[in-house]
Amino acid sequence: MNGSDSLTERFILEMEKKIVNGEYDINTMLPSFRKLCDEYNVSRSVINTAVAVLNTKGFVDIIPRKSVRVRNWKKQGTLLTMNSSIALGKLEPETVDSFFDIFAFIQCNGVYEAASKATEEELIQLGKIIEQEALLKDEKKLAALYHEFYKKIADISGNMAYSQVFMSLEQAIYAISDIYVPDASAKQQCMKMHNNIYQALKARDGQKARWEMQALSDHLKVLVEYKTSNLKRK
Amino acid sequence: MNGSDSLTERFILEMEKKIVNGEYDINTMLPSFRKLCDEYNVSRSVINTAVAVLNTKGFVDIIPRKSVRVRNWKKQGTLLTMNSSIALGKLEPETVDSFFDIFAFIQCNGVYEAASKATEEELIQLGKIIEQEALLKDEKKLAALYHEFYKKIADISGNMAYSQVFMSLEQAIYAISDIYVPDASAKQQCMKMHNNIYQALKARDGQKARWEMQALSDHLKVLVEYKTSNLKRK
């Protein structure tokens, strides 16, 4: 790989910000390649790559011989557009709702499957995550640990779709964790609920594990809704 | 856009085929850029773009200053890897299972929401799709019509995640339709079930619409499993 990768990534991020914030509005054309080159001081090859990536995610359509049009990405984008928009801090109620709906689906079904499928080794690994949670103080590391806990459950389920939906929303999941991790009582509550889920898995009780996961997801959703509406009021 | 786009797309497709078929195995490095240039007769800029797209989808990891490694995409890829692998004809039972699990989730919940949310105008549009279905003979057009029917329901639900999961799996949904559309009795059955769903929506009966959608999804899954296991036996 050449040295321009991080430049390309930064340029993609800039474009995504403008699309998500509506500065580049849906159904309008992006500025011409020449203008983009000038404005962002990037080469045509960086723009080519960026446009291909934005198209893959579902943010833009490439109109042959014309230009690039911003897609109505909320309806015509892939899950990667939701991922980016949440990671960029767009937390409108409808987005938070949609996010938790699909998150609860993969995690509740995932944990139900995991209860019968987890090997003893996998249960031990989950147990270690739970132990670390009680000890960690660093918020970034804690968010990473939550991520690991949820991802492991999706993987243990053996359902490709659960792991892949998780990965499609990975940056969003981090961003959502960042919202509640700094709250001491939320952290305490999460730890307790994670432990309940772990105990249900150890008992191979899929129904209980699913119920606990649903309770956790609902709890997080309310918390995130509260925090984000508070942010707006400030 | 320049004229190399379709070249880039073809190159990406070639790479995806080799990854999905295991010719480029997970956790191994892709050939060097120089080798890829020679082997596929493409420029370095085409490869740069292709690698960025494959990374966005979740097929590869970019190792700075080293090379590109094939990711364990079934667990670490996004839904776009499932989309590509099904579109490329990889229809192992676990993949078909995962696909229908997530498809049923978005469509069953989508249709339930749609029953209360659909405007009269939207119901008329769905009715027109149902009418066309009964008249169309062309298989390709019929697959496009099925696509339109399912997508419209996801959109009417108002849940961004349902529309976006659908779009993430768009090519897979076409590929799955291609499997059952050529079967006359399957087509007949689909038409009947689509009409049942439409009638339930018109009656604003969300529970019934959901039940009918679940029955349809289960029916399609059995059909696809049967057809794909038949293909293997031949």
Coordinates of C-alpha atoms in Angstrom, one line a residue:
Chain A
M1 CA 0.0 0.0 0.0
N2 CA 1.2 3.5 -0.7
G3 CA 1.4 6.3 1.8
S4 CA -1.8 8.0 0.7
D5 CA -4.1 5.6 2.5
S6 CA -4.6 7.7 5.6
L7 CA -5.1 10.8 3.3
T8 CA -7.8 8.9 1.4
E9 CA -9.4 7.8 4.7
R10 CA -9.4 11.4 6.0
F11 CA -10.9 12.6 2.7
I12 CA -13.6 9.9 2.9
L13 CA -14.4 10.9 6.4
E14 CA -14.7 14.6 5.4
M15 CA -17.1 13.6 2.6
E16 CA -19.2 11.4 4.9
K17 CA -19.5 14.3 7.4
K18 CA -20.8 16.6 4.8
I19 CA -23.3 14.0 3.5
V20 CA -24.5 13.0 6.9
N21 CA -24.9 16.6 8.0
G22 CA -26.8 17.5 4.8
E23 CA -24.2 19.9 3.5
Y24 CA -24.0 17.7 0.5
D25 CA -27.8 17.0 0.4
I26 CA -29.4 13.9 -0.9
N27 CA -30.2 13.8 -4.6
T28 CA -27.8 16.6 -5.4
M29 CA -24.5 16.2 -7.3
L30 CA -21.2 16.3 -5.6
P31 CA -18.8 19.1 -6.8
S32 CA -16.8 18.1 -9.9
F33 CA -13.7 16.2 -9.5
R34 CA -11.6 19.2 -10.4
K35 CA -13.3 21.3 -7.7
L36 CA -12.9 18.5 -5.1
C37 CA -9.2 18.3 -6.0
D38 CA -8.8 22.0 -5.5
E39 CA -10.9 22.3 -2.4
Y40 CA -9.4 19.4 -0.5
N41 CA -5.9 19.5 -2.1
V42 CA -6.1 15.8 -3.0
S43 CA -5.2 13.9 -6.2
R44 CA -7.7 12.5 -8.7
S45 CA -6.7 9.0 -7.7
V46 CA -7.6 9.7 -4.0
I47 CA -11.0 11.0 -5.2
N48 CA -11.5 7.9 -7.4
T49 CA -10.9 5.6 -4.5
A50 CA -13.0 7.7 -2.1
V51 CA -16.0 7.7 -4.5
A52 CA -15.7 4.0 -5.0
V53 CA -15.8 3.4 -1.2
L54 CA -18.7 5.9 -0.7
N55 CA -20.6 4.1 -3.4
T56 CA -19.9 0.7 -1.8
K57 CA -21.2 2.0 1.5
G58 CA -24.3 3.4 -0.2
F59 CA -23.7 7.1 0.3
V60 CA -23.5 8.0 -3.4
D61 CA -24.4 6.8 -6.9
I62 CA -21.9 7.1 -9.7
I63 CA -23.6 8.5 -12.8
P64 CA -21.5 7.4 -15.9
R65 CA -19.9 10.3 -17.8
K66 CA -21.6 12.8 -15.5
S67 CA -20.8 13.0 -11.9
V68 CA -21.6 11.6 -8.5
R69 CA -25.0 12.0 -6.8
V70 CA -25.7 11.8 -3.1
R71 CA -28.0 8.8 -2.5
N72 CA -31.0 8.9 -0.2
W73 CA -28.8 6.9 2.1
K74 CA -31.3 6.4 4.9
K75 CA -33.4 4.2 2.6
Q76 CA -31.0 3.3 -0.2
G77 CA -27.8 3.0 1.7
T78 CA -26.3 -0.1 3.3
L79 CA -25.9 -0.7 7.1
L80 CA -22.5 0.9 6.6
T81 CA -24.2 4.3 6.2
M82 CA -25.9 3.9 9.6
N83 CA -22.6 2.9 11.0
S84 CA -20.9 6.0 9.7
S85 CA -23.7 8.4 10.6
I86 CA -23.9 7.2 14.3
A87 CA -20.1 7.2 14.6
L88 CA -20.3 10.8 13.3
G89 CA -22.7 11.7 16.2
K90 CA -26.0 11.7 14.3
L91 CA -28.2 10.4 17.0
E92 CA -31.7 11.3 16.0
P93 CA -34.4 9.3 17.8
E94 CA -35.3 7.3 14.7
T95 CA -31.7 6.3 14.1
V96 CA -31.2 5.3 17.8
D97 CA -34.4 3.3 17.5
S98 CA -33.4 1.5 14.4
F99 CA -29.9 0.8 15.8
F100 CA -31.2 -0.8 18.9
D101 CA -33.8 -2.8 17.0
I102 CA -31.2 -4.6 14.9
F103 CA -28.7 -4.7 17.8
A104 CA -31.2 -6.4 20.0
F105 CA -32.1 -8.8 17.2
I106 CA -28.6 -10.1 16.7
Q107 CA -27.7 -10.1 20.4
C108 CA -30.9 -11.7 21.7
N109 CA -31.0 -14.4 19.1
G110 CA -27.2 -14.7 19.3
V111 CA -27.2 -15.3 23.0
Y112 CA -30.0 -17.8 22.8
E113 CA -28.1 -19.8 20.3
A114 CA -24.9 -19.3 22.2
A115 CA -26.4 -20.9 25.3
S116 CA -26.5 -24.3 23.6
K117 CA -23.5 -23.9 21.4
A118 CA -20.8 -22.3 23.5
T119 CA -17.9 -24.6 24.3
E120 CA -16.5 -24.7 27.9
E121 CA -13.4 -22.8 26.5
E122 CA -15.7 -20.1 25.1
L123 CA -17.5 -19.8 28.4
I124 CA -14.2 -19.4 30.2
Q125 CA -13.2 -16.6 27.8
L126 CA -16.5 -14.8 28.4
G127 CA -15.9 -15.2 32.2
K128 CA -12.6 -13.5 31.8
I129 CA -14.1 -10.6 30.1
I130 CA -16.6 -10.2 32.9
E131 CA -13.8 -10.4 35.5
Q132 CA -11.8 -7.7 33.6
E133 CA -14.8 -5.4 33.5
A134 CA -15.0 -5.2 37.3
L135 CA -11.3 -4.1 37.4
L136 CA -10.9 -1.7 34.5
K137 CA -11.1 2.0 35.1
D138 CA -10.0 3.3 31.6
E139 CA -13.2 4.2 29.7
K140 CA -11.7 3.5 26.2
K141 CA -10.6 0.1 27.3
L142 CA -13.9 -0.6 28.9
A143 CA -15.7 0.2 25.6
A144 CA -13.4 -2.2 23.8
L145 CA -14.2 -4.8 26.4
Y146 CA -18.0 -4.4 25.9
H147 CA -17.3 -4.7 22.2
E148 CA -15.5 -8.0 22.8
F149 CA -18.2 -9.3 25.0
Y150 CA -21.0 -8.7 22.4
K151 CA -18.9 -9.8 19.4
K152 CA -18.0 -13.0 21.1
I153 CA -21.6 -13.8 21.7
A154 CA -22.5 -13.1 18.1
D155 CA -19.6 -15.3 17.0
I156 CA -20.5 -18.2 19.3
S157 CA -24.0 -18.3 17.9
G158 CA -22.5 -19.6 14.7
N159 CA -24.9 -17.4 12.7
M160 CA -22.8 -15.5 10.0
A161 CA -25.5 -12.8 9.8
Y162 CA -25.2 -11.9 13.5
S163 CA -21.4 -11.6 13.3
Q164 CA -21.6 -9.6 10.0
V165 CA -24.3 -7.2 11.2
F166 CA -22.2 -6.6 14.2
M167 CA -19.2 -5.8 12.1
S168 CA -21.3 -3.6 9.8
L169 CA -22.2 -1.5 12.8
E170 CA -18.8 -1.8 14.6
Q171 CA -18.0 1.9 14.7
A172 CA -21.6 2.7 15.8
I173 CA -21.3 0.2 18.6
Y174 CA -18.2 2.0 19.8
A175 CA -19.8 5.4 19.6
I176 CA -22.9 4.2 21.5
S177 CA -20.6 2.7 24.3
D178 CA -18.8 6.1 24.5
I179 CA -22.1 7.6 25.5
Y180 CA -22.9 5.5 28.5
V181 CA -19.4 4.3 29.6
P182 CA -18.6 7.7 31.4
D183 CA -21.7 7.3 33.5
A184 CA -20.7 5.5 36.8
S185 CA -24.1 4.1 37.6
A186 CA -24.7 3.0 34.0
K187 CA -21.4 1.2 34.1
Q188 CA -22.4 -0.5 37.3
Q189 CA -25.7 -1.5 35.9
C190 CA -24.1 -2.8 32.7
M191 CA -21.6 -4.9 34.6
K192 CA -24.4 -6.5 36.6
M193 CA -26.4 -7.2 33.5
H194 CA -23.4 -8.6 31.6
N195 CA -22.8 -10.9 34.6
N196 CA -26.5 -12.0 34.5
I197 CA -26.1 -12.9 30.8
Y198 CA -22.9 -14.8 31.5
Q199 CA -24.5 -16.8 34.4
A200 CA -27.5 -17.7 32.1
L201 CA -25.0 -18.9 29.5
K202 CA -23.1 -20.9 32.0
A203 CA -26.5 -22.5 33.1
R204 CA -27.2 -23.2 29.4
D205 CA -30.5 -21.3 29.9
G206 CA -31.1 -19.8 26.4
Q207 CA -34.5 -18.2 27.3
K208 CA -33.1 -16.5 30.4
A209 CA -30.0 -15.3 28.5
R210 CA -32.2 -13.9 25.8
W211 CA -34.4 -12.2 28.4
E212 CA -31.4 -10.6 30.1
M213 CA -30.0 -9.4 26.8
Q214 CA -33.3 -7.8 25.9
A215 CA -33.4 -6.1 29.2
L216 CA -29.8 -4.8 28.7
S217 CA -30.6 -3.6 25.2
D218 CA -33.7 -1.8 26.4
H219 CA -31.8 -0.3 29.3
L220 CA -29.0 1.0 27.0
K221 CA -31.5 2.4 24.6
V222 CA -33.3 4.5 27.2
L223 CA -29.9 5.6 28.6
V224 CA -28.7 6.7 25.1
E225 CA -32.0 8.5 24.3
Y226 CA -31.7 10.3 27.6
K227 CA -28.1 11.3 27.2
T228 CA -28.6 12.4 23.6
S229 CA -31.7 14.5 24.3
N230 CA -29.7 16.1 27.2
L231 CA -26.9 16.9 24.8
K232 CA -29.3 18.7 22.5
R233 CA -30.8 20.7 25.3
K234 CA -27.4 22.1 26.4
Chain B
M1 CA -15.7 9.5 -13.5
N2 CA -13.1 8.0 -15.8
G3 CA -13.4 5.1 -18.1
S4 CA -11.7 2.6 -15.9
D5 CA -14.6 2.1 -13.5
S6 CA -16.0 -1.0 -15.1
L7 CA -12.4 -2.3 -15.3
T8 CA -12.1 -1.7 -11.5
E9 CA -15.4 -3.4 -10.9
R10 CA -14.4 -6.4 -13.0
F11 CA -11.2 -6.7 -11.1
I12 CA -13.0 -6.4 -7.7
L13 CA -15.4 -9.2 -8.8
E14 CA -12.4 -11.4 -9.8
M15 CA -10.8 -10.9 -6.4
E16 CA -14.1 -11.6 -4.6
K17 CA -14.5 -14.8 -6.5
K18 CA -11.1 -16.0 -5.5
I19 CA -11.6 -15.1 -1.9
V20 CA -15.1 -16.6 -1.7
N21 CA -13.9 -19.8 -3.4
G22 CA -10.9 -20.0 -1.0
E23 CA -8.3 -19.7 -3.8
Y24 CA -7.2 -16.7 -1.8
D25 CA -7.6 -18.3 1.6
I26 CA -8.4 -16.5 4.8
N27 CA -5.5 -15.2 6.9
T28 CA -3.1 -15.4 3.9
M29 CA -1.6 -12.5 2.1
L30 CA -2.8 -11.4 -1.4
P31 CA -0.1 -11.4 -4.1
S32 CA 2.0 -8.3 -4.1
F33 CA 0.7 -5.3 -6.0
R34 CA 3.3 -5.8 -8.7
K35 CA 2.2 -9.4 -9.3
L36 CA -1.5 -8.4 -9.3
C37 CA -0.7 -5.7 -11.9
D38 CA 1.0 -8.3 -14.1
E39 CA -1.5 -11.1 -13.6
Y40 CA -4.6 -9.0 -14.2
N41 CA -3.1 -6.4 -16.5
V42 CA -4.4 -3.5 -14.4
S43 CA -2.8 -0.3 -13.2
R44 CA -1.7 0.3 -9.6
S45 CA -4.5 2.8 -9.2
V46 CA -7.1 0.2 -10.1
I47 CA -5.6 -2.1 -7.4
N48 CA -5.6 0.7 -4.9
T49 CA -9.3 1.4 -5.4
A50 CA -10.1 -2.3 -5.5
V51 CA -8.3 -3.0 -2.2
A52 CA -10.1 0.0 -0.5
V53 CA -13.5 -1.4 -1.6
L54 CA -12.6 -5.0 -0.5
N55 CA -11.5 -3.6 2.8
T56 CA -14.8 -1.6 3.2
K57 CA -16.8 -4.7 2.5
G58 CA -14.7 -6.6 5.1
F59 CA -13.0 -9.1 2.7
V60 CA -9.4 -7.9 3.5
D61 CA -7.3 -6.1 6.0
I62 CA -4.7 -3.6 4.9
I63 CA -1.4 -4.1 6.7
P64 CA 0.5 -0.8 6.6
R65 CA 3.8 -1.1 4.7
K66 CA 3.3 -4.8 4.2
S67 CA 0.5 -6.1 2.1
V68 CA -3.1 -7.1 2.1
R69 CA -4.4 -10.0 4.1
V70 CA -7.6 -11.9 3.5
R71 CA -9.9 -11.5 6.5
N72 CA -11.9 -14.3 8.1
W73 CA -14.8 -12.7 6.4
K74 CA -17.6 -15.0 7.5
K75 CA -17.0 -13.7 11.1
Q76 CA -15.1 -10.5 10.6
G77 CA -16.7 -9.2 7.4
T78 CA -19.7 -7.0 7.0
L79 CA -23.1 -8.0 5.5
L80 CA -21.6 -7.0 2.2
T81 CA -19.4 -10.1 2.2
M82 CA -22.5 -12.3 2.6
N83 CA -24.1 -10.3 -0.2
S84 CA -21.2 -11.0 -2.5
S85 CA -20.7 -14.6 -1.6
I86 CA -24.4 -15.5 -2.2
A87 CA -24.4 -13.5 -5.5
L88 CA -21.4 -15.5 -6.5
G89 CA -23.3 -18.7 -5.9
K90 CA -21.9 -19.8 -2.6
L91 CA -25.0 -21.3 -1.1
E92 CA -23.8 -23.6 1.7
P93 CA -26.6 -24.5 4.2
E94 CA -25.2 -22.3 6.9
T95 CA -25.2 -19.3 4.6
V96 CA -28.7 -19.9 3.3
D97 CA -29.8 -20.3 7.0
S98 CA -28.2 -17.0 8.0
F99 CA -29.6 -15.2 5.0
F100 CA -33.2 -16.3 5.7
D101 CA -32.8 -15.5 9.4
I102 CA -32.0 -11.9 8.8
F103 CA -34.3 -11.6 5.8
A104 CA -37.3 -12.9 7.8
F105 CA -36.4 -10.5 10.6
I106 CA -36.5 -7.4 8.5
Q107 CA -39.5 -8.5 6.4
C108 CA -41.7 -9.8 9.2
N109 CA -41.1 -6.8 11.5
G110 CA -41.2 -4.6 8.5
V111 CA -44.6 -5.8 7.3
Y112 CA -45.9 -5.6 10.9
E113 CA -45.0 -1.9 11.1
A114 CA -46.1 -1.3 7.6
A115 CA -49.6 -2.5 8.4
S116 CA -50.2 0.5 10.6
K117 CA -47.9 3.0 8.8
A118 CA -48.7 2.5 5.1
T119 CA -50.5 5.4 3.5
E120 CA -53.4 4.7 1.1
E121 CA -51.1 5.7 -1.8
E122 CA -48.5 3.2 -0.7
L123 CA -51.1 0.4 -0.5
I124 CA -52.1 1.3 -4.1
Q125 CA -48.5 1.0 -5.2
L126 CA -48.2 -2.4 -3.5
G127 CA -51.5 -3.5 -5.2
K128 CA -50.1 -2.5 -8.6
I129 CA -47.0 -4.7 -8.0
I130 CA -49.3 -7.6 -7.1
E131 CA -51.3 -7.0 -10.3
Q132 CA -48.2 -6.9 -12.5
E133 CA -46.9 -10.2 -10.9
A134 CA -49.9 -12.0 -12.3
L135 CA -49.2 -10.8 -15.8
L136 CA -45.4 -10.9 -16.1
K137 CA -43.8 -13.8 -17.9
D138 CA -40.2 -12.6 -18.1
E139 CA -38.2 -14.2 -15.2
K140 CA -35.7 -11.3 -14.9
K141 CA -38.5 -8.8 -14.6
L142 CA -40.3 -10.9 -12.2
A143 CA -37.3 -11.1 -9.9
A144 CA -37.1 -7.3 -10.1
L145 CA -40.7 -7.1 -9.2
Y146 CA -40.3 -9.3 -6.1
H147 CA -37.4 -7.1 -5.2
E148 CA -39.6 -4.0 -5.4
F149 CA -42.3 -5.6 -3.3
Y150 CA -40.0 -6.6 -0.5
K151 CA -38.1 -3.3 -0.6
K152 CA -41.3 -1.2 -0.5
I153 CA -42.4 -3.1 2.6
A154 CA -39.1 -2.4 4.3
D155 CA -39.3 1.2 3.4
I156 CA -42.9 1.7 4.5
S157 CA -41.9 0.3 7.9
G158 CA -40.0 3.6 8.5
N159 CA -37.2 1.6 10.2
M160 CA -33.9 2.6 8.6
A161 CA -32.2 -0.6 9.6
Y162 CA -34.7 -2.7 7.7
S163 CA -34.2 -0.7 4.5
Q164 CA -30.4 -0.7 4.9
V165 CA -30.1 -4.5 5.7
F166 CA -32.2 -5.0 2.6
M167 CA -29.8 -2.9 0.5
S168 CA -26.8 -4.6 2.1
L169 CA -28.1 -7.9 0.8
E170 CA -29.5 -6.6 -2.5
Q171 CA -27.4 -8.7 -4.8
A172 CA -28.0 -11.8 -2.7
I173 CA -31.8 -11.2 -2.8
Y174 CA -31.7 -11.1 -6.6
A175 CA -29.6 -14.3 -6.7
I176 CA -32.0 -16.1 -4.4
S177 CA -35.0 -15.0 -6.5
D178 CA -33.1 -16.4 -9.6
I179 CA -33.2 -19.8 -7.9
Y180 CA -37.0 -20.1 -7.5
V181 CA -38.4 -17.8 -10.2
P182 CA -37.8 -20.4 -13.0
D183 CA -40.0 -22.9 -11.1
A184 CA -43.6 -22.5 -12.2
S185 CA -45.2 -23.9 -9.1
A186 CA -43.0 -21.9 -6.8
K187 CA -43.9 -18.8 -8.8
Q188 CA -47.6 -19.6 -8.4
Q189 CA -47.2 -20.1 -4.6
C190 CA -45.2 -16.9 -4.2
M191 CA -47.9 -14.9 -6.1
K192 CA -50.5 -16.3 -3.7
M193 CA -48.5 -15.5 -0.6
H194 CA -47.6 -12.0 -1.8
N195 CA -51.3 -11.4 -2.3
N196 CA -52.1 -12.7 1.2
I197 CA -49.6 -10.3 2.6
Y198 CA -51.1 -7.5 0.6
Q199 CA -54.6 -8.3 1.7
A200 CA -53.4 -8.4 5.4
L201 CA -51.8 -5.0 4.9
K202 CA -55.0 -3.6 3.3
A203 CA -56.9 -4.9 6.3
R204 CA -54.3 -3.2 8.6
D205 CA -53.8 -6.6 10.3
G206 CA -50.1 -6.5 11.3
Q207 CA -50.2 -9.8 13.1
K208 CA -51.6 -11.6 10.1
A209 CA -49.2 -9.8 7.7
R210 CA -46.3 -10.9 9.8
W211 CA -47.5 -14.5 10.0
E212 CA -48.0 -14.6 6.2
M213 CA -44.5 -13.1 5.7
Q214 CA -42.9 -15.7 8.0
A215 CA -44.7 -18.5 6.1
L216 CA -43.4 -17.0 2.8
S217 CA -39.8 -16.8 4.1
D218 CA -39.9 -20.3 5.4
H219 CA -41.4 -21.5 2.1
L220 CA -38.6 -19.8 0.1
K221 CA -35.9 -21.2 2.4
V222 CA -37.1 -24.8 2.0
L223 CA -37.3 -24.2 -1.8
V224 CA -33.8 -22.7 -2.0
E225 CA -32.4 -25.5 0.2
Y226 CA -34.0 -28.1 -2.0
K227 CA -32.8 -26.5 -5.3
T228 CA -29.3 -25.9 -4.1
S229 CA -28.9 -29.5 -2.8
N230 CA -30.2 -30.7 -6.1
L231 CA -27.7 -28.7 -8.0
K232 CA -24.9 -30.3 -5.9
R233 CA -26.2 -33.8 -6.6
K234 CA -26.1 -33.2 -10.4

